[in-house]
Amino acid sequence: MSVVPEYLNRRRALKTLIGGVLGTFAASKLVHSNSKVASSTTAKLPPRPNNISPELLAKDESFWAQVALNYDKAQRIVNLEHGYWGKMSKQVQEVFVDKTKMVNTQLSVYARKHFSEDLKLSAGKIAQALGANYDEVVITRNATESIHNLMRQYNDFNANDTVLFADIDYPSFKDTMRWLAKTQSVEPVEVTLPAQTNQAEILKVYTKAFDENPNLKLMLLTHVSNQHGLILPVADIAKAAKARGIDVICDCAQSWGLLDFNITDLNVDWAGFNLHKWIGSPVGVGALYMKKGTLGKISPYPGETDPTNTLAHKRVHTATSNFASVLTIPAAIDFHQSIGAANKEARLRYLRNLWVEEARKLPNIEVLGGEDDASSTGMGAFRMREKVSLNDAKVLKKRLENEFNVFTVLRVGLASGCCIRVTPQIFISAEEINHLILALKSL
Ligand SMILES: Cc1ncc(COP(=O)(O)O)c(C=O)c1O
């Protein structure tokens, strides 16, 4: 799919509308804009054998060095904090700049006449990439907007109900669950997962909590934890929850693009996503997924109406936001898919395993999160053994940066204490991971 085919088709109509000198000026801008947009948003990659597995390709440093050439490289520091948001590739950035110029040139004429059609194209692209139906996906500004709307607009509480969340959930969402419990006069329950764990153990913790809390009505479930990259067995937990009539809000903010999956794999009715983390869109793009037939329990956005509960987009009122970010969505997804979701997942896991395997040999280091491949992603975390305070983590983060030139981030939120999160991106080399390994060995 080309990036803005609808807009290209509408150029003549817009020129007629504007007319005269202004029309000539506007049209020339559009020609300029769209000729650039026609440039490819696929990655420039070296040829490779068709049948190579993602796991084998993950170890091919020369292939990934070519991938890295598609990104602007920051100098001077080894940045291993890519869990915040993702770098756009050069190709995607070019589309974004072009779209920004176009919107800034055309302003309200574009926004009022044509944006709604382009918005539909972008939403359709997200739905297709997620394996969802078009009318199940709404574009938001970030996962927070998606998840907050789901929580705030959930309308099926009764007296004595309980809501559940876990220590590994996103801190702001835990706060919102606590707020929800207070405002809805329901009981909050927080479960704690072990600092190192696996799929079977995680499922056990949740099913035990279900058994102990028979009034459970709504739960937050995170696909990949922002703390240490732990993968939760979402489909199995959701199955157990559904069997007990528990509704699930799934936080996929960190998982889409870090892992290769379809929404139907997760067995959840509602989920929030980011495209500005691992899909590589400009900042300011998220998505809300609401499965067909599930809208009755999520009220429309305050003031909106949807008497038949069939319109997912009535659950969001984004208002004026970054048009160019939305217009760049198809290019970002095309670029992501041209590298391949499975290839990205495997490369990121490989980079994590490089440092985790070494760290596990060191008696003074504690690696956190997934114990096995099924429970871990490219994102990981560690701390000095027994050093779990905020101050301990601050000191460690500073040492990594000042003594070893390795940039990371500290995380607070795990019941077991604070830690340092390590998140490579696909343009990070094994050699750069080696900086971290050397640092770990010297700590
Ligand atoms: C697991 C998780 N959920 C939610 C969010 C919030 O994402 P955003 O700030 O883009 O809304 C993050 C951000 O890091 C996250 O890691």
Short mmCIF file of C-alpha atoms and ligand atoms in Angstrom, two decimals:
data_model
loop_
_atom_site.label_atom_id
_atom_site.label_comp_id
_atom_site.label_asym_id
_atom_site.label_seq_id
_atom_site.Cartn_x
_atom_site.Cartn_y
_atom_site.Cartn_z
CA MET A 1 0.00 0.00 0.00
CA SER A 2 1.44 3.41 -0.85
CA VAL A 3 1.71 5.85 2.00
CA VAL A 4 -1.03 8.36 1.12
CA PRO A 5 -2.69 7.12 -2.05
CA GLU A 6 -5.98 8.79 -1.17
CA TYR A 7 -4.27 12.11 -0.79
CA LEU A 8 -2.49 11.79 -4.12
CA ASN A 9 -5.84 11.08 -5.75
CA ARG A 10 -7.35 14.15 -4.18
CA ARG A 11 -4.66 16.58 -5.34
CA ARG A 12 -6.63 17.79 -8.35
CA ALA A 13 -9.76 18.37 -6.31
CA LEU A 14 -7.84 20.33 -3.73
CA LYS A 15 -6.17 22.44 -6.44
CA THR A 16 -9.58 23.31 -7.91
CA LEU A 17 -10.89 24.19 -4.49
CA ILE A 18 -8.07 26.55 -3.67
CA GLY A 19 -7.83 28.09 -7.18
CA GLY A 20 -5.75 31.00 -8.59
CA VAL A 21 -2.32 31.96 -7.35
CA LEU A 22 -2.93 30.31 -4.01
CA GLY A 23 -3.90 27.12 -5.81
CA THR A 24 -0.70 27.10 -7.87
CA PHE A 25 1.35 27.61 -4.75
CA ALA A 26 -0.46 24.92 -2.81
CA ALA A 27 -0.32 22.43 -5.65
CA SER A 28 3.42 22.90 -6.12
CA LYS A 29 3.90 22.17 -2.43
CA LEU A 30 1.83 19.04 -2.77
CA VAL A 31 3.78 17.79 -5.77
CA HIS A 32 6.96 18.32 -3.77
CA SER A 33 5.48 16.62 -0.76
CA ASN A 34 4.12 13.58 -2.51
CA SER A 35 7.11 12.99 -4.76
CA LYS A 36 9.15 12.49 -1.61
CA VAL A 37 6.54 10.29 -0.03
CA ALA A 38 6.78 7.97 -3.01
CA SER A 39 10.26 6.95 -1.80
CA SER A 40 10.41 3.39 -0.43
CA THR A 41 9.79 2.73 3.24
CA THR A 42 11.28 -0.74 3.14
CA ALA A 43 14.62 -1.38 4.81
CA LYS A 44 17.77 -1.43 2.71
CA LEU A 45 19.03 -4.91 3.49
CA PRO A 46 21.66 -7.20 2.01
CA PRO A 47 20.40 -10.27 0.10
CA ARG A 48 20.06 -13.33 2.30
CA PRO A 49 19.00 -16.95 1.82
CA ASN A 50 15.20 -17.26 1.90
CA ASN A 51 15.15 -20.20 4.24
CA ILE A 52 17.36 -18.81 7.01
CA SER A 53 15.62 -19.00 10.39
CA PRO A 54 15.18 -15.85 12.50
CA GLU A 55 17.36 -17.48 15.17
CA LEU A 56 20.24 -18.01 12.75
CA LEU A 57 19.83 -14.57 11.20
CA ALA A 58 19.89 -13.10 14.72
CA LYS A 59 23.60 -14.04 15.00
CA ASP A 60 24.62 -12.50 11.67
CA GLU A 61 26.41 -9.30 12.75
CA SER A 62 27.01 -8.15 9.17
CA PHE A 63 23.29 -8.40 8.33
CA TRP A 64 22.33 -6.38 11.42
CA ALA A 65 25.08 -3.87 10.73
CA GLN A 66 23.33 -3.25 7.38
CA VAL A 67 20.02 -2.88 9.22
CA ALA A 68 21.68 -0.33 11.52
CA LEU A 69 22.61 1.79 8.51
CA ASN A 70 18.89 2.50 8.11
CA TYR A 71 18.99 4.49 11.37
CA ASP A 72 20.78 7.68 12.40
CA LYS A 73 23.49 6.63 14.80
CA ALA A 74 24.03 8.51 18.06
CA GLN A 75 27.68 8.76 19.04
CA ARG A 76 29.58 8.81 22.31
CA ILE A 77 27.44 6.56 24.51
CA VAL A 78 26.22 2.97 24.34
CA ASN A 79 22.50 3.51 24.68
CA LEU A 80 20.80 0.44 26.15
CA GLU A 81 17.58 2.24 27.09
CA HIS A 82 15.27 1.73 24.12
CA GLY A 83 12.20 0.78 26.14
CA TYR A 84 11.08 4.41 26.38
CA TRP A 85 10.31 4.94 22.73
CA GLY A 86 11.72 3.70 19.42
CA LYS A 87 13.90 5.43 16.91
CA MET A 88 12.31 5.97 13.49
CA SER A 89 14.33 4.59 10.61
CA LYS A 90 15.70 7.21 8.20
CA GLN A 91 13.05 6.23 5.66
CA VAL A 92 10.18 6.62 8.15
CA GLN A 93 11.65 9.86 9.44
CA GLU A 94 11.71 11.20 5.88
CA VAL A 95 8.00 10.44 5.48
CA PHE A 96 7.27 12.06 8.84
CA VAL A 97 9.15 15.24 7.94
CA ASP A 98 7.39 15.33 4.59
CA LYS A 99 3.97 14.86 6.18
CA THR A 100 4.76 17.52 8.76
CA LYS A 101 5.60 19.97 5.97
CA MET A 102 2.46 19.06 4.03
CA VAL A 103 0.18 19.50 7.05
CA ASN A 104 1.92 22.72 8.03
CA THR A 105 1.41 24.01 4.48
CA GLN A 106 -2.19 22.91 3.95
CA LEU A 107 -3.40 23.36 7.53
CA SER A 108 -7.17 23.22 8.00
CA VAL A 109 -7.92 22.67 4.31
CA TYR A 110 -6.18 19.32 4.59
CA ALA A 111 -7.35 18.55 8.12
CA ARG A 112 -11.00 19.43 7.59
CA LYS A 113 -11.41 17.94 4.14
CA HIS A 114 -9.09 14.96 3.93
CA PHE A 115 -7.62 13.87 7.24
CA SER A 116 -10.54 11.63 8.18
CA GLU A 117 -9.94 9.45 5.12
CA ASP A 118 -6.21 9.19 5.84
CA LEU A 119 -6.99 8.41 9.48
CA LYS A 120 -9.08 5.47 8.25
CA LEU A 121 -6.20 4.26 6.08
CA SER A 122 -3.83 4.37 9.03
CA ALA A 123 -6.30 2.63 11.35
CA GLY A 124 -6.87 -0.03 8.70
CA LYS A 125 -3.13 -0.58 8.41
CA ILE A 126 -2.85 -1.09 12.19
CA ALA A 127 -5.82 -3.46 12.22
CA GLN A 128 -4.35 -5.51 9.38
CA ALA A 129 -0.93 -5.70 11.05
CA LEU A 130 -2.49 -6.75 14.37
CA GLY A 131 -4.79 -9.32 12.78
CA ALA A 132 -7.87 -7.40 13.94
CA ASN A 133 -10.98 -6.23 12.10
CA TYR A 134 -11.01 -2.62 10.94
CA ASP A 135 -13.82 -1.60 13.30
CA GLU A 136 -12.06 -3.13 16.32
CA VAL A 137 -9.15 -0.66 16.28
CA VAL A 138 -9.04 3.02 17.23
CA ILE A 139 -5.94 5.20 16.93
CA THR A 140 -4.89 6.91 20.17
CA ARG A 141 -1.89 9.03 21.15
CA ASN A 142 -0.29 6.30 23.25
CA ALA A 143 -1.02 3.13 25.21
CA THR A 144 -1.78 5.22 28.29
CA GLU A 145 -4.71 6.91 26.57
CA SER A 146 -5.98 3.51 25.41
CA ILE A 147 -5.70 1.78 28.79
CA HIS A 148 -6.90 4.76 30.84
CA ASN A 149 -10.06 5.02 28.70
CA LEU A 150 -10.75 1.31 29.15
CA MET A 151 -10.37 1.55 32.92
CA ARG A 152 -12.25 4.81 33.39
CA GLN A 153 -15.10 3.82 31.09
CA TYR A 154 -15.58 0.27 32.43
CA ASN A 155 -19.19 0.21 33.65
CA ASP A 156 -19.95 -3.25 35.01
CA PHE A 157 -19.07 -3.01 38.70
CA ASN A 158 -21.35 -4.20 41.49
CA ALA A 159 -20.99 -3.74 45.25
CA ASN A 160 -18.28 -6.03 46.74
CA ASP A 161 -16.49 -6.52 43.40
CA THR A 162 -12.71 -6.76 43.31
CA VAL A 163 -10.11 -5.50 40.80
CA LEU A 164 -6.71 -7.12 40.37
CA PHE A 165 -3.29 -6.02 39.19
CA ALA A 166 0.31 -7.18 39.73
CA ASP A 167 3.60 -5.70 40.91
CA ILE A 168 5.06 -6.13 37.40
CA ASP A 169 2.35 -3.91 35.82
CA TYR A 170 3.10 -0.39 34.58
CA PRO A 171 3.28 1.87 37.67
CA SER A 172 0.84 4.49 36.35
CA PHE A 173 -1.72 1.80 35.51
CA LYS A 174 -1.43 0.31 39.00
CA ASP A 175 -2.19 3.80 40.33
CA THR A 176 -5.20 4.05 38.01
CA MET A 177 -6.47 0.66 39.18
CA ARG A 178 -6.18 1.87 42.79
CA TRP A 179 -8.02 5.06 41.84
CA LEU A 180 -10.67 3.00 40.07
CA ALA A 181 -11.17 0.82 43.13
CA LYS A 182 -11.59 3.92 45.30
CA THR A 183 -13.99 5.75 43.02
CA GLN A 184 -16.08 2.64 42.28
CA SER A 185 -15.99 1.47 45.92
CA VAL A 186 -14.54 -1.91 44.97
CA GLU A 187 -11.66 -3.79 46.54
CA PRO A 188 -8.13 -3.63 44.99
CA VAL A 189 -5.94 -6.75 45.07
CA GLU A 190 -2.24 -6.69 44.07
CA VAL A 191 -0.50 -9.97 43.29
CA THR A 192 3.27 -10.37 43.43
CA LEU A 193 5.23 -12.40 40.92
CA PRO A 194 8.59 -13.96 41.81
CA ALA A 195 11.64 -11.89 40.77
CA GLN A 196 12.70 -14.75 38.47
CA THR A 197 9.91 -16.84 37.07
CA ASN A 198 8.42 -18.86 34.22
CA GLN A 199 5.12 -19.35 32.39
CA ALA A 200 3.75 -22.17 34.56
CA GLU A 201 4.57 -20.37 37.80
CA ILE A 202 3.02 -17.09 36.60
CA LEU A 203 -0.21 -18.86 35.61
CA LYS A 204 -0.30 -20.48 39.04
CA VAL A 205 0.02 -17.11 40.83
CA TYR A 206 -2.92 -15.71 38.85
CA THR A 207 -5.21 -18.73 39.17
CA LYS A 208 -4.51 -18.84 42.92
CA ALA A 209 -5.50 -15.16 43.12
CA PHE A 210 -8.68 -15.93 41.14
CA ASP A 211 -9.56 -18.72 43.58
CA GLU A 212 -8.85 -16.54 46.61
CA ASN A 213 -10.91 -13.62 45.29
CA PRO A 214 -14.26 -14.95 44.10
CA ASN A 215 -15.63 -11.42 43.59
CA LEU A 216 -12.99 -10.52 41.05
CA LYS A 217 -14.59 -8.53 38.24
CA LEU A 218 -11.83 -6.75 36.32
CA MET A 219 -8.08 -7.26 35.98
CA LEU A 220 -5.14 -5.54 34.39
CA LEU A 221 -2.84 -7.96 32.60
CA THR A 222 0.47 -6.92 31.06
CA HIS A 223 1.82 -8.79 28.04
CA VAL A 224 5.44 -7.66 28.54
CA SER A 225 6.44 -5.97 31.78
CA ASN A 226 8.13 -2.58 31.59
CA GLN A 227 10.24 -3.60 34.61
CA HIS A 228 12.28 -6.49 33.24
CA GLY A 229 10.71 -7.59 29.96
CA LEU A 230 8.95 -10.59 31.49
CA ILE A 231 6.38 -12.17 29.14
CA LEU A 232 3.14 -13.19 30.79
CA PRO A 233 1.14 -16.17 29.47
CA VAL A 234 -1.70 -13.83 28.53
CA ALA A 235 -3.81 -16.31 26.56
CA ASP A 236 -3.81 -18.89 29.38
CA ILE A 237 -4.46 -16.34 32.11
CA ALA A 238 -7.25 -14.76 30.03
CA LYS A 239 -8.80 -18.19 29.46
CA ALA A 240 -8.83 -18.89 33.21
CA ALA A 241 -10.21 -15.39 33.84
CA LYS A 242 -12.98 -15.70 31.25
CA ALA A 243 -14.04 -19.06 32.71
CA ARG A 244 -14.67 -17.21 35.99
CA GLY A 245 -16.38 -14.20 34.40
CA ILE A 246 -13.40 -11.88 35.03
CA ASP A 247 -12.89 -9.11 32.46
CA VAL A 248 -9.33 -8.46 31.26
CA ILE A 249 -7.70 -5.21 30.13
CA CYS A 250 -4.44 -6.15 28.44
CA ASP A 251 -1.46 -3.79 28.35
CA CYS A 252 0.47 -4.47 25.13
CA ALA A 253 2.35 -1.15 25.25
CA GLN A 254 5.72 -2.83 25.33
CA SER A 255 5.00 -6.03 23.41
CA TRP A 256 3.93 -5.15 19.88
CA GLY A 257 7.03 -5.21 17.70
CA LEU A 258 9.22 -6.54 20.51
CA LEU A 259 7.37 -9.83 20.02
CA ASP A 260 5.83 -11.23 16.86
CA PHE A 261 2.15 -11.95 17.53
CA ASN A 262 -1.42 -11.36 16.40
CA ILE A 263 -4.10 -9.96 18.69
CA THR A 264 -6.11 -13.18 18.33
CA ASP A 265 -3.17 -15.11 19.90
CA LEU A 266 -3.83 -13.33 23.19
CA ASN A 267 -7.48 -14.30 23.73
CA VAL A 268 -8.36 -10.88 25.20
CA ASP A 269 -11.28 -8.56 24.46
CA TRP A 270 -9.56 -5.24 25.15
CA ALA A 271 -5.95 -4.12 24.72
CA GLY A 272 -3.83 -0.99 24.47
CA PHE A 273 -0.82 -0.66 22.16
CA ASN A 274 2.00 1.69 21.28
CA LEU A 275 3.41 2.15 17.82
CA HIS A 276 6.08 4.58 19.00
CA LYS A 277 8.03 1.92 20.87
CA TRP A 278 8.81 -1.16 18.76
CA ILE A 279 6.93 -0.45 15.54
CA GLY A 280 9.08 2.65 14.98
CA SER A 281 6.39 5.25 14.28
CA PRO A 282 6.83 8.89 15.29
CA VAL A 283 6.06 9.65 18.94
CA GLY A 284 2.36 10.11 19.61
CA VAL A 285 0.80 6.98 18.14
CA GLY A 286 -1.00 4.28 20.08
CA ALA A 287 -3.97 2.04 19.46
CA LEU A 288 -6.97 0.71 21.32
CA TYR A 289 -8.31 -2.74 20.46
CA MET A 290 -11.86 -3.66 21.39
CA LYS A 291 -13.17 -6.98 20.15
CA LYS A 292 -16.46 -6.88 18.28
CA GLY A 293 -19.40 -7.46 20.60
CA THR A 294 -17.61 -6.34 23.79
CA LEU A 295 -18.43 -2.64 23.80
CA GLY A 296 -21.36 -2.84 26.21
CA LYS A 297 -19.12 -2.87 29.29
CA ILE A 298 -17.00 0.10 28.16
CA SER A 299 -19.07 3.28 28.06
CA PRO A 300 -18.54 5.83 25.32
CA TYR A 301 -16.14 8.68 26.13
CA PRO A 302 -17.92 11.13 28.42
CA GLY A 303 -20.45 13.06 26.31
CA GLU A 304 -20.26 10.71 23.32
CA THR A 305 -23.15 8.38 22.50
CA ASP A 306 -23.38 4.91 21.01
CA PRO A 307 -26.86 3.49 21.74
CA THR A 308 -26.18 0.20 19.94
CA ASN A 309 -22.67 -0.26 21.41
CA THR A 310 -21.15 -0.98 18.03
CA LEU A 311 -18.76 1.95 17.55
CA ALA A 312 -15.35 1.44 19.14
CA HIS A 313 -14.19 4.91 18.09
CA LYS A 314 -16.81 6.44 20.40
CA ARG A 315 -14.62 5.25 23.31
CA VAL A 316 -11.89 7.76 22.43
CA HIS A 317 -11.95 11.51 21.93
CA THR A 318 -8.42 12.43 20.98
CA ALA A 319 -9.18 15.91 19.62
CA THR A 320 -6.40 17.83 17.85
CA SER A 321 -3.18 15.83 17.82
CA ASN A 322 -0.16 15.29 15.60
CA PHE A 323 -1.59 14.73 12.11
CA ALA A 324 1.81 13.90 10.64
CA SER A 325 2.41 11.13 13.20
CA VAL A 326 -0.85 9.47 12.19
CA LEU A 327 -0.05 9.87 8.49
CA THR A 328 3.30 8.14 9.00
CA ILE A 329 1.77 4.97 10.48
CA PRO A 330 1.63 3.00 7.19
CA ALA A 331 5.27 3.79 6.44
CA ALA A 332 6.35 2.70 9.92
CA ILE A 333 4.45 -0.59 9.67
CA ASP A 334 5.82 -1.22 6.17
CA PHE A 335 9.36 -0.70 7.42
CA HIS A 336 8.80 -2.92 10.46
CA GLN A 337 7.40 -5.68 8.26
CA SER A 338 10.19 -5.36 5.71
CA ILE A 339 12.71 -6.38 8.39
CA GLY A 340 10.25 -8.95 9.71
CA ALA A 341 8.64 -9.12 13.14
CA ALA A 342 10.04 -12.60 13.82
CA ASN A 343 13.55 -11.47 12.80
CA LYS A 344 13.37 -8.44 15.11
CA GLU A 345 12.16 -10.55 18.02
CA ALA A 346 14.92 -13.11 17.53
CA ARG A 347 17.67 -10.49 17.20
CA LEU A 348 16.57 -8.68 20.35
CA ARG A 349 16.37 -11.95 22.30
CA TYR A 350 19.85 -12.86 21.03
CA LEU A 351 21.28 -9.54 22.24
CA ARG A 352 19.69 -10.02 25.66
CA ASN A 353 20.99 -13.55 25.95
CA LEU A 354 24.53 -12.34 25.23
CA TRP A 355 24.68 -10.28 28.41
CA VAL A 356 22.32 -12.38 30.54
CA GLU A 357 24.35 -15.57 30.03
CA GLU A 358 27.47 -13.76 31.28
CA ALA A 359 25.64 -11.98 34.10
CA ARG A 360 24.24 -15.27 35.43
CA LYS A 361 27.79 -16.53 35.95
CA LEU A 362 28.60 -13.59 38.24
CA PRO A 363 27.81 -14.26 41.93
CA ASN A 364 27.27 -10.58 42.78
CA ILE A 365 24.68 -9.97 40.02
CA GLU A 366 20.99 -10.92 40.10
CA VAL A 367 19.24 -11.18 36.72
CA LEU A 368 15.50 -10.51 36.91
CA GLY A 369 12.48 -11.59 34.90
CA GLY A 370 12.02 -14.63 32.68
CA GLU A 371 13.95 -17.77 33.55
CA ASP A 372 13.38 -19.35 30.14
CA ASP A 373 12.93 -18.24 26.51
CA ALA A 374 9.14 -18.43 26.68
CA SER A 375 9.17 -15.85 29.47
CA SER A 376 11.84 -13.44 28.22
CA THR A 377 12.18 -10.79 25.53
CA GLY A 378 15.02 -8.59 24.31
CA MET A 379 14.36 -6.37 27.33
CA GLY A 380 15.97 -7.49 30.59
CA ALA A 381 16.97 -6.25 34.04
CA PHE A 382 19.48 -6.86 36.79
CA ARG A 383 20.77 -5.51 40.09
CA MET A 384 23.63 -6.14 42.47
CA ARG A 385 22.62 -9.03 44.71
CA GLU A 386 20.87 -7.86 47.91
CA LYS A 387 21.00 -4.23 46.72
CA VAL A 388 17.33 -3.49 46.17
CA SER A 389 16.84 0.09 47.37
CA LEU A 390 16.21 3.08 45.13
CA ASN A 391 19.54 4.51 46.17
CA ASP A 392 21.35 1.25 45.31
CA ALA A 393 19.82 1.35 41.82
CA LYS A 394 20.68 5.05 41.37
CA VAL A 395 24.31 4.41 42.30
CA LEU A 396 24.51 1.45 39.90
CA LYS A 397 22.96 3.36 37.01
CA LYS A 398 25.38 6.25 37.56
CA ARG A 399 28.37 3.89 37.67
CA LEU A 400 27.35 2.25 34.40
CA GLU A 401 27.09 5.64 32.74
CA ASN A 402 30.07 7.42 34.27
CA GLU A 403 32.59 4.57 34.48
CA PHE A 404 31.56 2.42 31.52
CA ASN A 405 29.72 4.78 29.15
CA VAL A 406 26.62 2.56 29.15
CA PHE A 407 23.24 4.29 29.38
CA THR A 408 20.39 2.40 31.08
CA VAL A 409 17.35 3.25 33.19
CA LEU A 410 16.38 2.31 36.72
CA ARG A 411 12.97 0.82 37.42
CA VAL A 412 10.94 0.99 40.59
CA GLY A 413 7.79 -1.05 41.03
CA LEU A 414 8.75 -4.68 41.54
CA ALA A 415 7.81 -5.99 44.97
CA SER A 416 11.34 -7.44 45.23
CA GLY A 417 12.94 -3.99 44.83
CA CYS A 418 14.54 -1.64 42.32
CA CYS A 419 16.59 -2.69 39.32
CA ILE A 420 18.39 -1.54 36.19
CA ARG A 421 16.59 -2.20 32.91
CA VAL A 422 18.64 -3.02 29.82
CA THR A 423 16.96 -2.65 26.43
CA PRO A 424 18.92 -2.97 23.19
CA GLN A 425 17.38 -2.06 19.83
CA ILE A 426 17.88 -3.82 16.51
CA PHE A 427 20.60 -1.34 15.51
CA ILE A 428 22.69 -2.24 18.58
CA SER A 429 25.63 -4.52 17.85
CA ALA A 430 27.01 -7.48 19.79
CA GLU A 431 30.13 -5.37 20.30
CA GLU A 432 28.09 -2.71 22.08
CA ILE A 433 26.54 -5.39 24.32
CA ASN A 434 30.11 -6.37 25.12
CA HIS A 435 30.58 -2.95 26.79
CA LEU A 436 27.87 -3.92 29.23
CA ILE A 437 29.36 -7.37 29.79
CA LEU A 438 32.75 -5.85 30.58
CA ALA A 439 31.06 -3.42 32.95
CA LEU A 440 29.18 -6.23 34.72
CA LYS A 441 32.41 -8.15 35.20
CA SER A 442 34.06 -5.09 36.77
CA LEU A 443 31.26 -4.15 39.18
C1 LIG B 1 4.22 -1.89 29.92
C2 LIG B 1 3.95 -0.44 29.62
N1 LIG B 1 2.70 0.00 29.66
C3 LIG B 1 2.38 1.28 29.38
C4 LIG B 1 3.35 2.19 29.03
C5 LIG B 1 2.96 3.59 28.71
O1 LIG B 1 3.29 3.92 27.39
P1 LIG B 1 2.99 5.40 26.85
O2 LIG B 1 3.72 6.33 27.76
O3 LIG B 1 3.54 5.42 25.48
O4 LIG B 1 1.53 5.57 26.92
C6 LIG B 1 4.68 1.79 28.99
C7 LIG B 1 5.74 2.75 28.67
O5 LIG B 1 6.90 2.56 28.85
C8 LIG B 1 4.99 0.42 29.27
O6 LIG B 1 6.25 -0.02 29.24
#
